[in-house]
PDB file of C-alpha atoms and ligand atoms in Angstrom:
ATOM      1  CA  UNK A   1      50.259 -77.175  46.023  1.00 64.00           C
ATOM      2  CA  UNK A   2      50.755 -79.103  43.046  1.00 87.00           C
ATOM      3  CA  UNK A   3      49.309 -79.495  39.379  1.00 92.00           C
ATOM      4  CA  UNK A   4      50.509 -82.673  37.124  1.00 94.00           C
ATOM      5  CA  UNK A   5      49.459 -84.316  34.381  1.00 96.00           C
ATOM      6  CA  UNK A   6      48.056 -87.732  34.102  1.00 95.00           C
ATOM      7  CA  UNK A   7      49.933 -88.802  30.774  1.00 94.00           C
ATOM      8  CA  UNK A   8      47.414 -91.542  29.330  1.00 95.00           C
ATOM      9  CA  UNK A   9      44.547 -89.529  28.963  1.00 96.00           C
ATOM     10  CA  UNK A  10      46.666 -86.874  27.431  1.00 97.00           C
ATOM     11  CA  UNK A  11      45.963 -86.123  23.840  1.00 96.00           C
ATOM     12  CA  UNK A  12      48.002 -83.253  23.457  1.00 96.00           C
ATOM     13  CA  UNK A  13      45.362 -80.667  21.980  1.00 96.00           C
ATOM     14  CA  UNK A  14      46.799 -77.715  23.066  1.00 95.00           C
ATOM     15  CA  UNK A  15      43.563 -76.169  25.447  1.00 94.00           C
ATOM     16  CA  UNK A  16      45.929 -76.207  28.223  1.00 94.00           C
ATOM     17  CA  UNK A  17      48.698 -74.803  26.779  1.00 94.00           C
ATOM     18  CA  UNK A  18      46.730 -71.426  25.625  1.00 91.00           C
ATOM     19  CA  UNK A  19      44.560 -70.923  28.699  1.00 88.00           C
ATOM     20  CA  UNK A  20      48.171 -70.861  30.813  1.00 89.00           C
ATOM     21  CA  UNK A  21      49.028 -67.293  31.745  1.00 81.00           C
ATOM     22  CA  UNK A  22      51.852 -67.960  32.808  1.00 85.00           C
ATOM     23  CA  UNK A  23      53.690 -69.860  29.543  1.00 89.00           C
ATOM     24  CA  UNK A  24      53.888 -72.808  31.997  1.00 92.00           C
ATOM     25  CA  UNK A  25      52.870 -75.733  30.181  1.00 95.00           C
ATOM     26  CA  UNK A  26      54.718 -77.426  26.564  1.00 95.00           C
ATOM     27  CA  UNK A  27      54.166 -80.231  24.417  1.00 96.00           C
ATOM     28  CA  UNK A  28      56.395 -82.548  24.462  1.00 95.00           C
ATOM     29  CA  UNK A  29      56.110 -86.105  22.415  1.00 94.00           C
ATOM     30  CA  UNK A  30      52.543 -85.707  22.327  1.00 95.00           C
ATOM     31  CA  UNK A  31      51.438 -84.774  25.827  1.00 96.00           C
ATOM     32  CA  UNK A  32      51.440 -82.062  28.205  1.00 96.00           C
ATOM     33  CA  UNK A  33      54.103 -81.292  30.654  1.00 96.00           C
ATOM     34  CA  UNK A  34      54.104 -78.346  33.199  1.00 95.00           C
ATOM     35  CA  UNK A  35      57.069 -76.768  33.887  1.00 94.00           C
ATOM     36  CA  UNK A  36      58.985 -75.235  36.876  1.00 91.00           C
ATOM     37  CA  UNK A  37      57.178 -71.927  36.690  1.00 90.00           C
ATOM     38  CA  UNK A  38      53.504 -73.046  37.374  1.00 91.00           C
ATOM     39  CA  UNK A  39      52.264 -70.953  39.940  1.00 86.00           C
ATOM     40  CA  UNK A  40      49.504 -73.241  40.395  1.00 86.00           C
ATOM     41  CA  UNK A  41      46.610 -71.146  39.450  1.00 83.00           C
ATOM     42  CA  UNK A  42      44.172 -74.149  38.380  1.00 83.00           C
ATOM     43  CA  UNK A  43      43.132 -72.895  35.039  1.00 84.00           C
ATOM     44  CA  UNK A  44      44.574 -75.677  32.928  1.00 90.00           C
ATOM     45  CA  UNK A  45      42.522 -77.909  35.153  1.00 89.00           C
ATOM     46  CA  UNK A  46      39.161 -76.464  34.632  1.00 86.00           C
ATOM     47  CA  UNK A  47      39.411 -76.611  30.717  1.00 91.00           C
ATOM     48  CA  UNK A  48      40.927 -80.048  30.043  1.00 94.00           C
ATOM     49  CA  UNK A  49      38.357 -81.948  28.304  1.00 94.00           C
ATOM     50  CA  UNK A  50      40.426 -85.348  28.819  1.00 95.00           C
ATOM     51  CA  UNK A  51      40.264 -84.998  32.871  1.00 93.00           C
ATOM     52  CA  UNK A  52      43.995 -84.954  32.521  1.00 95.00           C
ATOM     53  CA  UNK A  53      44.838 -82.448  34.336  1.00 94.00           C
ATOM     54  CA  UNK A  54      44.808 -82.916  38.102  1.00 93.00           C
ATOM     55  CA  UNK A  55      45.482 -80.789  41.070  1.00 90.00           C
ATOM     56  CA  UNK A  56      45.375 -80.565  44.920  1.00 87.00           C
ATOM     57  CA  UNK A  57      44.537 -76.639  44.377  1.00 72.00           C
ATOM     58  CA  UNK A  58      40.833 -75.670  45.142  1.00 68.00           C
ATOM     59  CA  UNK A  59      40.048 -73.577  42.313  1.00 66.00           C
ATOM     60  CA  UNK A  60      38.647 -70.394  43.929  1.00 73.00           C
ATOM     61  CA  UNK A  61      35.225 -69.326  42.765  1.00 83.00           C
ATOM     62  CA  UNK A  62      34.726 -66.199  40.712  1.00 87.00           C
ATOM     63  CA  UNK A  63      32.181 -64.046  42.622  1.00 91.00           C
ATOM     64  CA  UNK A  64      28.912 -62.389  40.730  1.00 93.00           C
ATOM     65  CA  UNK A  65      30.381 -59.061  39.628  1.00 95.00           C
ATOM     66  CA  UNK A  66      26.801 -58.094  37.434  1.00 94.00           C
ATOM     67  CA  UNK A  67      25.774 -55.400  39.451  1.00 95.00           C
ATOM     68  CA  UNK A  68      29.394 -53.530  38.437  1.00 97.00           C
ATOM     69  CA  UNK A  69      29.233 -51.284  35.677  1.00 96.00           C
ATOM     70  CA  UNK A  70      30.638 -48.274  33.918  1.00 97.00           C
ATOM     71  CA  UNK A  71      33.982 -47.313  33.219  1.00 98.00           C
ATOM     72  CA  UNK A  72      35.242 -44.653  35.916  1.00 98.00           C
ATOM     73  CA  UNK A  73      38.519 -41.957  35.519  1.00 98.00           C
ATOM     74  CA  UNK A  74      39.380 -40.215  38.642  1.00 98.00           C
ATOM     75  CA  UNK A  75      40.307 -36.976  37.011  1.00 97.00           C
ATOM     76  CA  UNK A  76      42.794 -34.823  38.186  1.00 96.00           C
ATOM     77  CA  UNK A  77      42.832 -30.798  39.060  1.00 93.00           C
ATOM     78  CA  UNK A  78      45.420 -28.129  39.479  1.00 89.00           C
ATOM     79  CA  UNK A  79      45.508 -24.599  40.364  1.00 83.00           C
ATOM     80  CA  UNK A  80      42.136 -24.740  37.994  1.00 83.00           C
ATOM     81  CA  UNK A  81      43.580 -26.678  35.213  1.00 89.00           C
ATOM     82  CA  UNK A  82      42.412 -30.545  34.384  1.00 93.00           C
ATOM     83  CA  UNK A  83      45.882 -32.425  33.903  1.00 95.00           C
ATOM     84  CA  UNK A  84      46.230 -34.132  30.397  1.00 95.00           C
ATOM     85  CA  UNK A  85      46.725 -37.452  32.068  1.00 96.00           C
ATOM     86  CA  UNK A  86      43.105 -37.677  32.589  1.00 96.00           C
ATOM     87  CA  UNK A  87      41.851 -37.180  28.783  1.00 96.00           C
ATOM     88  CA  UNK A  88      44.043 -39.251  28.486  1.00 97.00           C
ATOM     89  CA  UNK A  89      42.766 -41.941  30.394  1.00 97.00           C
ATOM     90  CA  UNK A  90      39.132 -40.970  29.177  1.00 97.00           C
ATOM     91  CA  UNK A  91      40.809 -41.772  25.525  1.00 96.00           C
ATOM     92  CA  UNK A  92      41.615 -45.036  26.662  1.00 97.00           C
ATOM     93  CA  UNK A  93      38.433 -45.661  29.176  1.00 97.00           C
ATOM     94  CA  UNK A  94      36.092 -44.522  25.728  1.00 96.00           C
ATOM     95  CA  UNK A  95      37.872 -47.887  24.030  1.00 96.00           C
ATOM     96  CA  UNK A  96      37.375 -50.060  26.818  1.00 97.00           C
ATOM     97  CA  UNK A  97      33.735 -49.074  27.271  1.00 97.00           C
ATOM     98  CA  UNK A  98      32.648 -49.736  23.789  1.00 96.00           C
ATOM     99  CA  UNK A  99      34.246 -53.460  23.977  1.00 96.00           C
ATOM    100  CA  UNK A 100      32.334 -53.949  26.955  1.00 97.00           C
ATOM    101  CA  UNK A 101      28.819 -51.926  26.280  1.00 96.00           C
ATOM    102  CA  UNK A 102      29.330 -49.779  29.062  1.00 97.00           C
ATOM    103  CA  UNK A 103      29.440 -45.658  30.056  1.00 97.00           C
ATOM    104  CA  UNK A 104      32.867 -43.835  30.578  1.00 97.00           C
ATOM    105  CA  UNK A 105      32.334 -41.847  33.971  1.00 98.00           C
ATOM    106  CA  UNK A 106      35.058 -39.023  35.104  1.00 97.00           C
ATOM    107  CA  UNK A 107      34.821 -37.850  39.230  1.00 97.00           C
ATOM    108  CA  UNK A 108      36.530 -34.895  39.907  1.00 96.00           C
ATOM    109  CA  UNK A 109      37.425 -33.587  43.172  1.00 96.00           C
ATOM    110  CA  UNK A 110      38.116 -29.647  44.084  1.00 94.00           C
ATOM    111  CA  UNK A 111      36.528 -26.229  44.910  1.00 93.00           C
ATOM    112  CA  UNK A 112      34.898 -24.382  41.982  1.00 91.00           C
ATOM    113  CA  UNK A 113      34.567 -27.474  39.961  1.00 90.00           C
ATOM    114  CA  UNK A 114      31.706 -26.978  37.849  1.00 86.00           C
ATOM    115  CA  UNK A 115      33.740 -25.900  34.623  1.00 89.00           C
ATOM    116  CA  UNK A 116      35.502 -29.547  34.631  1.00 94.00           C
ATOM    117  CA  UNK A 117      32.357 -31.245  33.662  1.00 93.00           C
ATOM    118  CA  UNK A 118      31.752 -29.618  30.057  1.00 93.00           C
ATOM    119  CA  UNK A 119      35.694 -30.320  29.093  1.00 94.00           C
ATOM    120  CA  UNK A 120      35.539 -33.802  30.580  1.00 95.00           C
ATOM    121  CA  UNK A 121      31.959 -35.242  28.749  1.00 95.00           C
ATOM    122  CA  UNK A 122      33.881 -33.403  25.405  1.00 95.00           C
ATOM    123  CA  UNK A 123      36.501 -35.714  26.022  1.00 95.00           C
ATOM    124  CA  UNK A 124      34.455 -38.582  26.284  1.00 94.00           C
ATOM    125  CA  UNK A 125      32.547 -39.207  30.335  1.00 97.00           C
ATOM    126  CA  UNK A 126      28.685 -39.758  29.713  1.00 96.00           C
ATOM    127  CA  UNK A 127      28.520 -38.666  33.443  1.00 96.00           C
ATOM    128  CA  UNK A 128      30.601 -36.396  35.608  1.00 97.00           C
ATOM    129  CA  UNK A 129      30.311 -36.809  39.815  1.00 96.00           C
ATOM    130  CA  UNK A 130      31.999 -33.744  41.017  1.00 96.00           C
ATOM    131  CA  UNK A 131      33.157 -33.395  44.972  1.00 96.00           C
ATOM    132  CA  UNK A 132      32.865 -29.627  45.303  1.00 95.00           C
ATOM    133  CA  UNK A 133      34.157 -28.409  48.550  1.00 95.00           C
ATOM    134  CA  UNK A 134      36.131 -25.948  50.205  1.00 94.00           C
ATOM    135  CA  UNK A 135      38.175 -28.404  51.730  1.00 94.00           C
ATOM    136  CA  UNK A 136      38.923 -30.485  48.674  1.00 94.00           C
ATOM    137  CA  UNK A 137      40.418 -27.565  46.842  1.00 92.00           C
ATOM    138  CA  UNK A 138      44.161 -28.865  46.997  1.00 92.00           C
ATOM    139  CA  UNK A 139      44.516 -32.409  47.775  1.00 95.00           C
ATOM    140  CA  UNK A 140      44.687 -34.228  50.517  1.00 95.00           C
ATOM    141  CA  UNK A 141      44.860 -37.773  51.160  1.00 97.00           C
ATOM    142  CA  UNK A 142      42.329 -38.539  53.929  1.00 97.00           C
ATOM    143  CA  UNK A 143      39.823 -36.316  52.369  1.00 97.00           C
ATOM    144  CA  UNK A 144      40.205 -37.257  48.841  1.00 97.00           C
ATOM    145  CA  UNK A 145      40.231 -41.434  49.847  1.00 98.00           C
ATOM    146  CA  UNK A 146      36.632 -41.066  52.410  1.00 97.00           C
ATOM    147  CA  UNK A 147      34.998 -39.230  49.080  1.00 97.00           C
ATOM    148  CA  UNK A 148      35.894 -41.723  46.188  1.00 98.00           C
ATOM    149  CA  UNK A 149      35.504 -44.104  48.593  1.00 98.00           C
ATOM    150  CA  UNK A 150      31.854 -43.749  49.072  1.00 97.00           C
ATOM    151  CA  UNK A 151      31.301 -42.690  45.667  1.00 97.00           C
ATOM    152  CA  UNK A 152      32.271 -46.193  44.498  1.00 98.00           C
ATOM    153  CA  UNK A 153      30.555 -47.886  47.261  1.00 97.00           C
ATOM    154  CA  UNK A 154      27.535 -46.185  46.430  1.00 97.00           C
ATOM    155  CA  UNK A 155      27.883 -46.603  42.035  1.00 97.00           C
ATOM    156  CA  UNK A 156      29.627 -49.570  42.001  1.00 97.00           C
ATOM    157  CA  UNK A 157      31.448 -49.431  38.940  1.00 98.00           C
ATOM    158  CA  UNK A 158      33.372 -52.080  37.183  1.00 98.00           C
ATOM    159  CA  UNK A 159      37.147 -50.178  36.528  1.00 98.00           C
ATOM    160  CA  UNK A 160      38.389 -47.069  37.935  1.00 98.00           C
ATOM    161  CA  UNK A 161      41.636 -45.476  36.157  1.00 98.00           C
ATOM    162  CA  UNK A 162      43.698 -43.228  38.178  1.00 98.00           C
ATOM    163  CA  UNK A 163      46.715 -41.267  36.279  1.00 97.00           C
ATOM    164  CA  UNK A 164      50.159 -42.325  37.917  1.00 96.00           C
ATOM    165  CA  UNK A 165      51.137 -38.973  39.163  1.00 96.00           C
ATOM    166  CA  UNK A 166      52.553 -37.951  42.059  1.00 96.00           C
ATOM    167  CA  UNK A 167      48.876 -37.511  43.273  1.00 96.00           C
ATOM    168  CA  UNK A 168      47.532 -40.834  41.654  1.00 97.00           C
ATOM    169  CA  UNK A 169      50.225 -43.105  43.661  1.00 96.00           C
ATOM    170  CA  UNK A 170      49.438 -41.665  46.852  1.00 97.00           C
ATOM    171  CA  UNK A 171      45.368 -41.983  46.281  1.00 98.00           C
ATOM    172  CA  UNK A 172      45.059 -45.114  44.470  1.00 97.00           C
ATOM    173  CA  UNK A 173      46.656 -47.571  46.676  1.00 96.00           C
ATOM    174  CA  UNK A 174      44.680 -45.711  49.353  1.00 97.00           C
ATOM    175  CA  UNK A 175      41.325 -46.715  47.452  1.00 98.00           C
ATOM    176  CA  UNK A 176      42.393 -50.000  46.592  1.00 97.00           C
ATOM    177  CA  UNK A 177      43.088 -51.314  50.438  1.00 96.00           C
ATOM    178  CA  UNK A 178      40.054 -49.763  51.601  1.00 97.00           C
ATOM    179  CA  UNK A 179      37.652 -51.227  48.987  1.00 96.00           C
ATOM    180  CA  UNK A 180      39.246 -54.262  48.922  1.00 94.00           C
ATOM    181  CA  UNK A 181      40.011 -54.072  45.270  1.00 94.00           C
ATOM    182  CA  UNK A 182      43.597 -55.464  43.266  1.00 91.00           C
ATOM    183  CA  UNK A 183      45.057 -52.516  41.804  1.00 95.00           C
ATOM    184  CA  UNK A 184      47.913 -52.539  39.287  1.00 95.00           C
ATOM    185  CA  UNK A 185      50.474 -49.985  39.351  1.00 95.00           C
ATOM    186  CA  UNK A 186      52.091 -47.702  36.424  1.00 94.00           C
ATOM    187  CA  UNK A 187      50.075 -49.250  33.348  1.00 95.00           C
ATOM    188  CA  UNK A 188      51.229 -48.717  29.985  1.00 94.00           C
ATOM    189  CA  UNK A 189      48.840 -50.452  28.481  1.00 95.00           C
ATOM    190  CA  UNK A 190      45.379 -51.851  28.990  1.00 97.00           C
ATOM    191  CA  UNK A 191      42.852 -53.629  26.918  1.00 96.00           C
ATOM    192  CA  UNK A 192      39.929 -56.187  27.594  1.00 97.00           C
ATOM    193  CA  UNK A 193      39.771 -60.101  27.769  1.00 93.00           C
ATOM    194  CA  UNK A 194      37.431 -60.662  24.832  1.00 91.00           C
ATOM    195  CA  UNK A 195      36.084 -64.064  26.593  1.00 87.00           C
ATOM    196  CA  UNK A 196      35.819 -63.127  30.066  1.00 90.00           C
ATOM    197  CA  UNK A 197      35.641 -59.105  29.645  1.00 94.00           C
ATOM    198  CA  UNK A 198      38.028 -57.892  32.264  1.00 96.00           C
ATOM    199  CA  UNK A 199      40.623 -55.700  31.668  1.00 97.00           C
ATOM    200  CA  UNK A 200      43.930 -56.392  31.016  1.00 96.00           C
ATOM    201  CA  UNK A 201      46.253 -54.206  32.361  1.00 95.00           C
ATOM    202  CA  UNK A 202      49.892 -54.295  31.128  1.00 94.00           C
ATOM    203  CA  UNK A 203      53.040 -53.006  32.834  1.00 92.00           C
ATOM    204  CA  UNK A 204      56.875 -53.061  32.815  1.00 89.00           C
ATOM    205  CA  UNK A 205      58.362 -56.004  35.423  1.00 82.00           C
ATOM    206  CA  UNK A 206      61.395 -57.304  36.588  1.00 76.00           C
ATOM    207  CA  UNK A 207      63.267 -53.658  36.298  1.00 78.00           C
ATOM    208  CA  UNK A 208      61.658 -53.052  32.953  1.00 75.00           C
ATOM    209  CA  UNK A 209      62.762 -56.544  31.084  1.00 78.00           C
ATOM    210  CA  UNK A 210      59.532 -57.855  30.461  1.00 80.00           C
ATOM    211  CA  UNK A 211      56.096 -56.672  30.263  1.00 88.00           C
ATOM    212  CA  UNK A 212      53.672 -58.597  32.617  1.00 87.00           C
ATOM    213  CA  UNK A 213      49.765 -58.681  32.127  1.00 89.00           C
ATOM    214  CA  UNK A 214      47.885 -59.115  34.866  1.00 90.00           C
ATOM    215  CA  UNK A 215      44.116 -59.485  35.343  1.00 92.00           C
ATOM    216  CA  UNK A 216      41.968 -59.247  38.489  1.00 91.00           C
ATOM    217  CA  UNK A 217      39.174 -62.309  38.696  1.00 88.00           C
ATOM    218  CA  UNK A 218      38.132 -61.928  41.681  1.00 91.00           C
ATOM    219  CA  UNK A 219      37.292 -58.168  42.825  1.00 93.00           C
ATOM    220  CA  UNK A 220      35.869 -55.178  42.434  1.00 97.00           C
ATOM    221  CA  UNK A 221      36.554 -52.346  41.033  1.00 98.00           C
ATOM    222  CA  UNK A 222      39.504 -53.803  38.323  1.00 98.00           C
ATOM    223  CA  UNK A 223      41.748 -50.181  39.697  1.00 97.00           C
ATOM    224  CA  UNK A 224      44.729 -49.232  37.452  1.00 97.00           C
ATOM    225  CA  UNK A 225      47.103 -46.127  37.647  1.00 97.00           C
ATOM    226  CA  UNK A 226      48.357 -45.736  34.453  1.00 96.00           C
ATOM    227  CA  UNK A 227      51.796 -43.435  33.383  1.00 91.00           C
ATOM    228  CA  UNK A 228      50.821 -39.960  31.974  1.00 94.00           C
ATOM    229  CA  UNK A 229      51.720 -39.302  27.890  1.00 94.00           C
ATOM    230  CA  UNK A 230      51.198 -43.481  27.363  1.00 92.00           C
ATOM    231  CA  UNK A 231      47.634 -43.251  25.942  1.00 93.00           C
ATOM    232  CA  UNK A 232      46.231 -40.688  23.378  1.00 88.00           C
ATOM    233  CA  UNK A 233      43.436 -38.365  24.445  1.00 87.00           C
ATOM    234  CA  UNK A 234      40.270 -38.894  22.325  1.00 81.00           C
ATOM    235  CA  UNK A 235      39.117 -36.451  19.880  1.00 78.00           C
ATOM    236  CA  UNK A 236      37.331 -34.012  21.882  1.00 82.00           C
ATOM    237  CA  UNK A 237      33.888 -33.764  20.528  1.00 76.00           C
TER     238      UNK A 237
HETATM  239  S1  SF4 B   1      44.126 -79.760  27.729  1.00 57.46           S
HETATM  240 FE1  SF4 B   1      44.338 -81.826  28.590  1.00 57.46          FE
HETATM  241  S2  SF4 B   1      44.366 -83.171  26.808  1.00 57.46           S
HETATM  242 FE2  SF4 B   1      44.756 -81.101  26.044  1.00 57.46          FE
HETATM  243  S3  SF4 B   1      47.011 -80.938  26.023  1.00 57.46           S
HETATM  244 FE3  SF4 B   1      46.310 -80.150  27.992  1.00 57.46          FE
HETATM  245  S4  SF4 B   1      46.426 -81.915  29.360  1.00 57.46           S
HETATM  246 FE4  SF4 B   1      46.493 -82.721  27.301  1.00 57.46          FE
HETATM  247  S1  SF4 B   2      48.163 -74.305  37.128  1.00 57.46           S
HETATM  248 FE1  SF4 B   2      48.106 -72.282  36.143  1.00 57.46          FE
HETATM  249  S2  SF4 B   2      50.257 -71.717  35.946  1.00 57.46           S
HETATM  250 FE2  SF4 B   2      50.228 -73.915  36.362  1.00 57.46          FE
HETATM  251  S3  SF4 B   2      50.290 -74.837  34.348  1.00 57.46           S
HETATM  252 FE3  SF4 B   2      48.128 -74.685  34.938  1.00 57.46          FE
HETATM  253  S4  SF4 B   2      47.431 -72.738  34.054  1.00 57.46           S
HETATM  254 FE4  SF4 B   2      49.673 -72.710  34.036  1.00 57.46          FE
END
């Protein structure tokens, strides 16, 4: 797979060079020039206005994701206690939801549940699914993969957070493979693409040397676990 540029018809206006994720393409004397660590995405091609961009890459298509919505944190129980993690994460989901117009929604999963949902809407869910069942009470991974599972199936929502805790990287990865959704692992930041609103989700890479930002086109739900004491809890209200 290849992408090159056709030098002539270059003008050297720069459209290629921001819309690379990767930092793969410089000006030099004028004109474009992709360098070694093109992965061969195809974005550059689809926004030169010159036609100078060509490649033997068929640009995959970007499925109709309309029908997702809300902003979802799996929240996370112990011995009766919520774990900070997740206000935290519904600090961060109430930021992502206002850029893109949509409801924060916490699921949490246990026996007894029903004094979770007053402390979670106070720190910021609209909405509250709670799994309340005997055999939910302390986790377990079968049990606790089958019910978010079908809960997402069945609500379709755009982004689901999960704290990276010792529970979180068992159940997330889990989720992800059987929904067929990208997840990205141990966030430390996330944020939303304000052209094509999908989320951003930051993380350390290469043993911590750089930070790499990756972004999921082409499934549903955008899943993230994200590193507890990273991200502020909102104000409870
Ligand atoms: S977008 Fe096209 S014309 Fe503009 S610099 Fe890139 S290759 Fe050249
Ligand atoms: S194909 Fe993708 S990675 Fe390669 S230069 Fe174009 S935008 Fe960058």
């Amino acid at each position: 797979m290849t992408v090159w540029i056709e030098t002539e018809l270059c003008n050297g206006c720069m459209s290629c060079v921001k819309e690379c994720p990767y930092g793969a393409i410089e000006i030099q004397e004028g004109r474009a020039k992709i360098l070694d660590r093109c992965t061969s995405c195809g974005l550059c091609v689809l926004v030169c206005k010159q036609g100078a961009v060509h490649s033997d890459v068929v640009p995959r298509e970007i499925p109709d994701f309309s029908d997702r919505k809300g902003i979802w944190v799996v929240a996370e129980q112990r011995g009766g206690e919520l774990m900070r993690v997740s206000l935290e994460l519904l600090g961060k989901a109430a930021e992502l939801a206002e850029q893109l117009e949509e409801d924060v929604c916490a699921l949490v999963l246990g026996w007894k549940t029903s004094g979770f949902a007053e402390e979670l809407m106070r720190y910021g869910a609209s909405k509250v699914y709670a799994a309340d069942h005997r055999l939910l009470e302390h986790y377990r991974s079968d049990a606790y993969t089958k019910v978010v599972c079908e809960l997402i199936e069945n609500y379709r929502p755009n982004i689901v957070l999960i704290g990276a805790t010792m529970l979180g990287r068992d159940l997330a990865p889990r989720i992800s493979r059987r929904v067929r959704a990208g997840l990205t692992a141990d966030c430390t930041e996330l944020s939303i693409d304000e052209k094509e609103k999908i989320l951003l989700q930051t993380r350390p890479a290469f043993g911590g040397n750089v930070m790499a930002t990756i972004a999921n086109r082409y499934s549903r739900p955008q899943m993230a676990t994200v590193r507890p004491g990273v991200m502020k809890p909102g104000a409870p209200g």
